[in-house]
Amino acid sequence: MQERDAIDRRSFVRATAATSAMLAVAGCAGDDGPEDDNETDADDDGSAGDPNDDDPSVPQFIEVEDPPDAVYVPTHRESMRMLEPVESGDIAVAPMLSYPHPFWIVAGGDEESVEQEQVDDGSGVHLMLTIWDRETGVVLPVDEGLQVRVYDEDGDEVADSPLSPWTMISQGMGFHFGDNVSLPDDGTYTVELTVPPLSTRTTGDLEGRLEETETVRFEFVYDDEFRDEVVGGVEYFDEEYWGQRDAIEPMHHGDHGGEDESHEHDDDDSGDGDHSEHDGDADQGHGHGIPYSELPEIDAYPGTLLVDPEASEDPEETTDLPESGDARLLVSLLESDHRLADDGSYLLVSPRTPYNRVPLPDMALAATVERDGETVAETPLEQTIDGEFGHHYGAPVSDVRPGDSVTIEIQSPPQVARHQGYETAFLEMPSVELEVPAEH
């Protein structure tokens, strides 16, 4: 794995802000793409640097040559149109629309298991859905078999309908559901989304809820104005940052008075900048108070933080946490008096992306506790969504003592689709060996 090339975030924000207005227009077909030093030759398969001269509905998609096996800065940020959130029962859904674009599907645990989903026909949209619990605001980052049906103005289903959207992670949007949907003509379309009951274990304020099937509907208009908005709003970054080990800022999430202002954050803090509804410019705001799937910071977790026995000091930021496949693992041992513990202690494991703290769902994890070279406990870790701590994996454990060794085995990496910048990370994930500190 390549060593991380640190990026000064303020320089990065200034550089991208200075070039975004000029480069966004270059994403349209008929233009040359990013200016001069950002030009990339197209491969024969059109997957990188393809100017899409015959299809003005899809901007240039440029891939990074030889990206690291880690999270990296992508070449661009997509533009999107945000629709009003819709609600049903315990859930709220934020629909978002962009142009059809490639993404990567993961079905396994190595590079050979990653397949790029190509865009066969530029006509249509990339449909994205963020779903959260209305009471707690917790984004629900698990796949329960959502179904999407898309109807035209005559009430007929389009060719791709029904479809089951992919679970996805992106640096800008965090966790969401999404897929490319081909559309036959311009017009107004109706989407019907069915969300089954949540079968994943829930705890805290989520326990006993999200047990009903919910259905929401919304409409969108597909026309020249929409295409001009989402294609013209693409923000290409300065080429010097492409492929560097870092991540772009999350899209703004929350409401504000409409100012277009970038916000900055350190590695462990995505910040709370101004937020706006997307208006077709480079600002990709999560308006309407839409939550971003950002896990809590280290100090928000109770219990005893398990540490790398070879580390010189305790982790203070997400990037300091133990690492596997460039994911960071927060592992805490909760005492018997905690609500998650049951006649003993509770081992909580919270895998997350290294910069924006996006949860990594649909993994298979197991823990082994050893003392003086002997195994004293082995247990699988159950995928869980908690009203306070959000997504994690956990299990009750007993008789864990200071000095014990705890090994977290990643039996299967996160089986989620990825946008550019995540597709080479979180694949080959070796076990992580930790220690219960002496003060426990």
Coordinates of C-alpha atoms in Angstrom, one line a residue:
M1 CA 0.0 0.0 0.0
Q2 CA 1.3 3.4 -0.9
E3 CA 2.1 5.9 1.9
R4 CA -0.4 8.7 2.3
D5 CA 0.5 12.0 0.6
A6 CA -0.9 14.6 3.0
I7 CA -2.9 17.3 1.4
D8 CA -3.3 20.7 3.0
R9 CA -7.1 21.0 3.1
R10 CA -7.3 24.7 2.9
S11 CA -5.0 24.8 -0.2
F12 CA -7.2 22.0 -1.6
V13 CA -10.4 24.0 -1.0
R14 CA -8.9 27.1 -2.5
A15 CA -7.5 25.3 -5.5
T16 CA -10.8 23.5 -6.4
A17 CA -12.9 26.6 -5.8
A18 CA -10.7 28.6 -8.1
T19 CA -11.0 26.1 -10.9
S20 CA -14.5 24.7 -10.5
A21 CA -16.3 27.5 -12.4
M22 CA -14.0 27.0 -15.4
L23 CA -13.9 23.3 -15.3
A24 CA -17.6 22.5 -14.6
V25 CA -18.5 23.7 -18.1
A26 CA -15.8 21.5 -19.6
G27 CA -17.7 18.4 -18.5
C28 CA -20.2 18.9 -21.3
A29 CA -19.8 16.9 -24.6
G30 CA -18.4 19.0 -27.3
D31 CA -15.9 20.6 -25.0
D32 CA -12.4 19.3 -24.4
G33 CA -13.0 18.3 -20.7
P34 CA -10.7 19.7 -18.0
E35 CA -8.3 22.4 -19.2
D36 CA -5.0 21.5 -20.8
D37 CA -3.0 19.8 -18.0
N38 CA -6.1 17.9 -16.9
E39 CA -6.7 16.3 -20.2
T40 CA -6.7 12.5 -20.2
D41 CA -6.7 10.3 -23.3
A42 CA -9.7 8.0 -23.7
D43 CA -9.2 4.3 -23.5
D44 CA -10.6 2.1 -26.3
D45 CA -13.5 1.1 -24.1
G46 CA -14.3 4.7 -23.3
S47 CA -14.1 4.2 -19.6
A48 CA -11.5 6.9 -18.9
G49 CA -11.4 10.3 -20.5
D50 CA -14.2 9.6 -22.9
P51 CA -15.5 13.0 -24.0
N52 CA -18.9 11.4 -25.0
D53 CA -19.0 13.4 -28.2
D54 CA -22.2 11.6 -29.3
D55 CA -24.0 12.0 -26.0
P56 CA -24.4 15.4 -24.6
S57 CA -26.4 14.0 -21.6
V58 CA -23.2 12.5 -20.0
P59 CA -20.1 14.5 -19.0
Q60 CA -16.6 13.3 -19.3
F61 CA -15.7 10.6 -16.9
I62 CA -11.9 10.5 -16.1
E63 CA -10.3 7.7 -14.1
V64 CA -7.2 8.0 -12.0
E65 CA -4.3 6.0 -13.5
D66 CA -3.0 3.4 -11.0
P67 CA -4.9 4.6 -7.9
P68 CA -3.7 3.5 -4.4
D69 CA -5.3 0.5 -2.6
A70 CA -6.9 3.1 -0.3
V71 CA -9.3 6.0 -0.2
Y72 CA -8.1 8.7 -2.7
V73 CA -9.2 12.1 -4.1
P74 CA -11.4 11.5 -7.2
T75 CA -11.1 13.5 -10.4
H76 CA -14.5 15.3 -9.9
R77 CA -17.6 15.8 -7.9
E78 CA -20.9 15.0 -9.5
S79 CA -23.7 17.5 -9.7
M80 CA -27.3 16.6 -8.7
R81 CA -30.8 17.8 -8.3
M82 CA -32.3 17.3 -4.9
L83 CA -36.0 16.7 -4.4
E84 CA -38.2 17.3 -1.4
P85 CA -37.9 14.5 1.2
V86 CA -40.9 12.3 1.6
E87 CA -42.1 10.5 4.7
S88 CA -44.0 7.4 5.7
G89 CA -44.2 5.9 9.2
D90 CA -40.9 5.9 10.9
I91 CA -38.8 6.7 7.9
A92 CA -37.9 9.7 5.7
V93 CA -36.4 9.5 2.2
A94 CA -34.4 12.1 0.3
P95 CA -34.5 11.5 -3.4
M96 CA -31.6 12.9 -5.5
L97 CA -31.0 12.7 -9.3
S98 CA -27.8 13.0 -11.3
Y99 CA -26.7 11.9 -14.8
P100 CA -26.0 8.2 -15.4
H101 CA -22.4 7.5 -14.5
P102 CA -20.2 4.5 -13.8
F103 CA -19.8 3.0 -10.3
W104 CA -18.1 -0.2 -8.9
I105 CA -19.9 -3.3 -7.7
V106 CA -18.2 -5.5 -5.1
A107 CA -19.0 -9.2 -4.8
G108 CA -16.1 -10.7 -2.8
G109 CA -13.0 -9.6 -1.1
D110 CA -10.3 -8.8 -3.6
E111 CA -9.6 -6.7 -6.7
E112 CA -11.0 -9.5 -9.0
S113 CA -14.3 -9.2 -7.2
V114 CA -14.8 -5.5 -8.2
E115 CA -16.6 -4.8 -11.4
Q116 CA -17.3 -1.4 -13.0
E117 CA -20.9 -0.8 -13.9
Q118 CA -20.7 1.0 -17.3
V119 CA -23.2 3.4 -18.7
D120 CA -24.7 1.8 -21.8
D121 CA -27.1 4.6 -22.7
G122 CA -26.7 8.2 -21.4
S123 CA -30.4 8.8 -21.6
G124 CA -31.9 8.7 -18.1
V125 CA -30.8 9.4 -14.5
H126 CA -28.7 8.1 -11.7
L127 CA -31.2 7.8 -8.9
M128 CA -30.0 8.2 -5.3
L129 CA -31.9 7.7 -2.1
T130 CA -30.9 8.5 1.5
I131 CA -33.2 6.8 4.1
W132 CA -33.2 7.7 7.8
D133 CA -35.2 7.2 10.9
R134 CA -37.3 10.3 11.6
E135 CA -37.0 10.2 15.4
T136 CA -33.3 9.7 15.8
G137 CA -32.0 11.0 12.4
V138 CA -29.9 7.9 12.1
V139 CA -29.2 7.0 8.4
L140 CA -30.2 3.3 7.8
P141 CA -27.1 1.9 6.0
V142 CA -28.2 -1.7 5.3
D143 CA -29.8 -3.5 2.4
E144 CA -33.2 -5.0 3.1
G145 CA -34.4 -5.5 -0.5
L146 CA -35.7 -2.1 -1.5
Q147 CA -37.8 -2.0 -4.6
V148 CA -38.2 0.9 -7.0
R149 CA -40.8 1.2 -9.7
V150 CA -40.7 4.1 -12.2
Y151 CA -43.8 5.1 -14.2
D152 CA -44.1 7.5 -17.1
E153 CA -46.9 10.0 -17.6
D154 CA -49.2 7.3 -19.0
G155 CA -48.8 5.2 -15.9
D156 CA -46.6 2.6 -17.7
E157 CA -43.4 1.2 -16.1
V158 CA -40.2 2.1 -17.8
A159 CA -38.0 -0.8 -19.1
D160 CA -35.7 -0.9 -16.1
S161 CA -38.6 -1.0 -13.6
P162 CA -38.9 -2.6 -11.1
L163 CA -35.3 -2.5 -9.8
S164 CA -33.5 -3.0 -6.6
P165 CA -31.1 -0.1 -6.0
W166 CA -27.5 -0.9 -4.9
T167 CA -26.2 0.0 -1.4
M168 CA -23.5 2.6 -2.1
I169 CA -20.9 4.7 -0.5
S170 CA -19.5 7.9 -1.9
Q171 CA -17.2 10.6 -0.4
G172 CA -19.7 13.3 -1.0
M173 CA -23.0 11.5 -0.1
G174 CA -21.8 8.9 2.4
F175 CA -24.1 5.9 2.5
H176 CA -27.1 5.8 0.1
F177 CA -29.0 3.6 -2.3
G178 CA -28.6 4.2 -6.0
D179 CA -28.7 2.9 -9.6
N180 CA -28.7 4.2 -13.2
V181 CA -32.2 4.2 -14.7
S182 CA -32.8 4.5 -18.4
L183 CA -35.7 6.7 -19.5
P184 CA -37.3 6.5 -23.0
D185 CA -38.3 10.2 -23.4
D186 CA -38.5 13.6 -21.8
G187 CA -41.4 14.0 -19.4
T188 CA -42.6 13.7 -15.8
Y189 CA -41.9 10.4 -14.1
T190 CA -43.3 9.0 -10.9
V191 CA -41.2 6.8 -8.6
E192 CA -42.7 4.4 -6.1
L193 CA -40.2 3.2 -3.4
T194 CA -41.1 0.2 -1.2
V195 CA -38.9 -0.1 2.0
P196 CA -39.4 -3.5 3.8
P197 CA -39.1 -3.9 7.5
L198 CA -35.6 -3.6 9.0
S199 CA -34.3 -7.1 9.8
T200 CA -31.0 -5.9 11.1
R201 CA -30.6 -5.9 14.8
T202 CA -31.6 -2.5 16.3
T203 CA -30.8 -1.2 19.8
G204 CA -31.5 1.9 21.9
D205 CA -34.1 4.2 20.6
L206 CA -34.4 2.2 17.4
E207 CA -35.3 -1.1 19.2
G208 CA -38.8 -2.3 18.4
R209 CA -39.3 0.1 15.5
L210 CA -38.9 0.1 11.7
E211 CA -40.9 -3.1 11.6
E212 CA -43.4 -2.1 9.0
T213 CA -43.2 -2.0 5.2
E214 CA -43.3 1.7 4.1
T215 CA -44.1 3.0 0.6
V216 CA -43.3 6.6 -0.6
R217 CA -43.9 8.2 -4.0
F218 CA -42.3 11.3 -5.7
E219 CA -42.1 12.8 -9.1
F220 CA -39.4 14.4 -11.2
V221 CA -39.1 16.1 -14.5
Y222 CA -36.5 14.8 -17.0
D223 CA -35.8 17.4 -19.7
D224 CA -33.1 19.7 -21.2
E225 CA -33.2 21.9 -18.2
F226 CA -32.4 19.0 -15.9
R227 CA -29.6 17.7 -18.2
D228 CA -28.0 21.2 -18.5
E229 CA -28.2 21.5 -14.7
V230 CA -26.5 18.2 -13.7
V231 CA -24.0 18.1 -16.6
G232 CA -23.0 21.7 -16.4
G233 CA -22.6 21.5 -12.6
V234 CA -19.9 18.9 -12.6
E235 CA -16.8 20.1 -10.6
Y236 CA -13.5 18.8 -11.9
F237 CA -10.6 19.1 -9.4
D238 CA -7.1 20.2 -10.1
E239 CA -5.2 17.2 -11.6
E240 CA -2.4 17.5 -9.0
Y241 CA -4.9 16.1 -6.3
W242 CA -6.2 13.2 -8.3
G243 CA -5.3 9.9 -6.7
Q244 CA -3.8 11.4 -3.5
R245 CA -4.7 9.6 -0.3
D246 CA -7.4 11.9 1.1
A247 CA -11.1 12.5 0.5
I248 CA -13.3 15.3 -0.7
E249 CA -15.6 17.1 1.7
P250 CA -19.0 15.6 2.4
M251 CA -21.8 17.4 0.6
H252 CA -23.3 20.0 2.9
H253 CA -26.1 18.7 5.0
G254 CA -28.7 20.9 6.7
D255 CA -30.5 24.1 5.9
H256 CA -29.3 27.6 5.4
G257 CA -30.1 30.8 3.6
G258 CA -28.7 29.8 0.2
E259 CA -25.1 31.0 0.4
D260 CA -22.6 29.0 -1.7
E261 CA -19.7 28.4 0.7
S262 CA -17.3 25.6 1.0
H263 CA -16.5 24.3 4.5
E264 CA -13.3 22.7 5.7
H265 CA -12.5 20.0 8.2
D266 CA -9.7 18.1 9.7
D267 CA -9.2 14.4 9.2
D268 CA -11.6 13.5 12.0
D269 CA -14.2 16.2 11.7
S270 CA -16.4 16.8 8.6
G271 CA -17.6 20.1 10.1
D272 CA -20.8 22.0 9.9
G273 CA -20.6 24.6 7.2
D274 CA -23.4 26.5 5.5
H275 CA -25.8 24.3 3.6
S276 CA -28.0 24.9 0.6
E277 CA -30.4 23.2 -1.8
H278 CA -28.6 22.4 -5.0
D279 CA -29.3 25.0 -7.7
G280 CA -27.2 23.6 -10.5
D281 CA -23.9 25.2 -9.5
A282 CA -20.9 23.4 -8.0
D283 CA -22.3 23.5 -4.5
Q284 CA -23.8 20.0 -3.9
G285 CA -25.7 20.9 -0.7
H286 CA -27.6 18.4 1.3
G287 CA -30.6 20.8 1.8
H288 CA -33.8 20.2 3.6
G289 CA -32.0 19.0 6.8
I290 CA -30.9 15.7 5.1
P291 CA -28.5 13.8 7.4
Y292 CA -25.2 12.6 6.3
S293 CA -24.2 9.1 7.4
E294 CA -21.4 10.3 9.6
L295 CA -20.5 8.1 12.6
P296 CA -19.7 9.7 16.0
E297 CA -16.1 10.7 16.8
I298 CA -13.9 8.6 19.1
D299 CA -14.8 10.4 22.3
A300 CA -18.5 9.9 21.8
Y301 CA -18.1 6.1 22.6
P302 CA -18.2 5.0 26.2
G303 CA -16.3 2.1 27.7
T304 CA -12.6 1.1 27.2
L305 CA -11.0 1.8 23.8
L306 CA -9.0 -1.1 22.7
V307 CA -5.6 -0.1 21.4
D308 CA -2.9 -1.3 19.0
P309 CA -0.2 -2.8 21.4
E310 CA 2.5 -1.4 19.1
A311 CA 1.1 2.2 19.0
S312 CA 3.0 4.8 20.9
E313 CA 0.0 6.7 22.1
D314 CA -3.8 6.4 22.2
P315 CA -5.7 7.5 19.0
E316 CA -7.3 11.0 19.1
E317 CA -8.5 11.2 15.5
T318 CA -10.2 8.7 13.2
T319 CA -7.0 8.4 11.1
D320 CA -5.1 7.3 14.3
L321 CA -7.4 4.3 14.8
P322 CA -6.3 0.7 13.9
E323 CA -6.4 0.1 10.2
S324 CA -7.3 -2.7 7.9
G325 CA -7.6 -2.2 4.1
D326 CA -7.6 1.5 4.8
A327 CA -10.7 1.2 6.9
R328 CA -10.4 2.5 10.5
L329 CA -11.8 0.3 13.3
L330 CA -13.0 1.8 16.5
V331 CA -13.2 -1.0 19.1
S332 CA -14.7 -0.4 22.5
L333 CA -15.4 -2.7 25.5
L334 CA -18.5 -1.6 27.3
E335 CA -18.9 -2.5 30.9
S336 CA -21.7 -4.7 32.3
D337 CA -23.7 -1.7 33.5
H338 CA -24.1 -0.3 29.9
R339 CA -27.5 -0.8 28.2
L340 CA -25.8 -2.8 25.4
A341 CA -24.1 -5.3 27.8
D342 CA -25.8 -8.4 29.0
D343 CA -24.3 -10.1 32.1
G344 CA -20.8 -9.2 31.1
S345 CA -19.2 -6.8 28.7
Y346 CA -20.2 -5.8 25.2
L347 CA -17.6 -5.6 22.4
L348 CA -18.5 -2.8 20.0
V349 CA -16.7 -2.6 16.6
S350 CA -17.3 0.4 14.4
P351 CA -15.6 0.3 11.0
R352 CA -15.5 3.6 9.2
T353 CA -13.9 5.4 6.3
P354 CA -10.7 7.2 7.4
Y355 CA -11.7 10.8 6.7
N356 CA -15.5 11.3 6.6
R357 CA -16.4 8.6 9.1
V358 CA -18.8 6.9 6.7
P359 CA -20.0 3.5 8.1
L360 CA -19.0 0.3 6.3
P361 CA -22.0 -2.1 6.3
D362 CA -22.5 -5.7 5.2
M363 CA -19.3 -7.0 6.5
A364 CA -18.7 -10.3 8.3
L365 CA -16.6 -9.9 11.5
A366 CA -15.6 -12.2 14.3
A367 CA -13.6 -11.6 17.5
T368 CA -11.2 -13.8 19.4
V369 CA -10.0 -13.1 23.0
E370 CA -6.7 -14.6 24.1
R371 CA -5.0 -14.6 27.5
D372 CA -1.4 -15.9 28.0
G373 CA -1.5 -17.5 24.6
E374 CA -4.8 -19.4 25.2
T375 CA -8.1 -18.7 23.5
V376 CA -10.7 -17.7 26.1
A377 CA -13.6 -16.5 23.9
E378 CA -14.6 -16.6 20.2
T379 CA -17.7 -14.9 18.9
P380 CA -19.2 -13.6 15.6
L381 CA -20.1 -9.9 15.7
E382 CA -23.6 -9.0 14.7
Q383 CA -24.4 -6.1 12.4
T384 CA -26.4 -3.6 14.5
I385 CA -27.9 -0.1 14.2
D386 CA -28.1 1.8 17.5
G387 CA -30.1 5.0 18.1
E388 CA -27.0 6.7 19.6
F389 CA -23.9 5.1 18.0
G390 CA -25.4 4.3 14.6
H391 CA -24.1 1.4 12.6
H392 CA -21.7 -1.0 14.2
Y393 CA -20.9 -4.7 14.8
G394 CA -21.2 -6.1 18.3
A395 CA -21.5 -9.1 20.7
P396 CA -21.6 -9.8 24.4
V397 CA -18.3 -11.1 25.9
S398 CA -17.5 -12.2 29.4
D399 CA -14.4 -12.4 31.6
V400 CA -12.3 -10.0 29.5
R401 CA -9.3 -8.7 31.5
P402 CA -6.6 -6.0 31.2
G403 CA -3.8 -7.3 29.0
D404 CA -6.0 -9.7 27.0
S405 CA -5.4 -9.8 23.3
V406 CA -8.5 -9.2 21.1
T407 CA -8.3 -10.1 17.4
I408 CA -10.9 -8.7 15.0
E409 CA -11.1 -11.0 12.0
I410 CA -12.6 -9.5 8.8
Q411 CA -14.2 -12.5 7.2
S412 CA -15.8 -10.5 4.4
P413 CA -15.2 -6.8 3.5
P414 CA -18.1 -4.4 3.0
Q415 CA -20.3 -5.7 0.2
V416 CA -21.4 -2.2 -1.0
A417 CA -21.0 -0.5 -4.3
R418 CA -18.6 2.4 -4.5
H419 CA -18.2 5.7 -6.2
Q420 CA -14.9 6.9 -7.5
G421 CA -12.3 7.3 -4.7
Y422 CA -13.6 4.3 -2.7
E423 CA -13.4 1.4 -5.2
T424 CA -9.9 0.4 -4.4
A425 CA -10.2 0.5 -0.6
F426 CA -11.8 -1.9 1.9
L427 CA -11.1 -5.0 -0.1
E428 CA -8.2 -7.1 1.2
M429 CA -8.6 -6.6 4.9
P430 CA -6.3 -8.5 7.3
S431 CA -7.2 -9.2 10.9
V432 CA -6.5 -6.5 13.5
E433 CA -4.8 -7.4 16.8
L434 CA -5.7 -5.2 19.7
E435 CA -5.1 -5.2 23.5
V436 CA -7.3 -4.4 26.5
P437 CA -5.3 -1.6 28.2
A438 CA -4.0 -2.1 31.7
E439 CA -6.3 0.6 33.2
H440 CA -9.4 -1.4 32.2

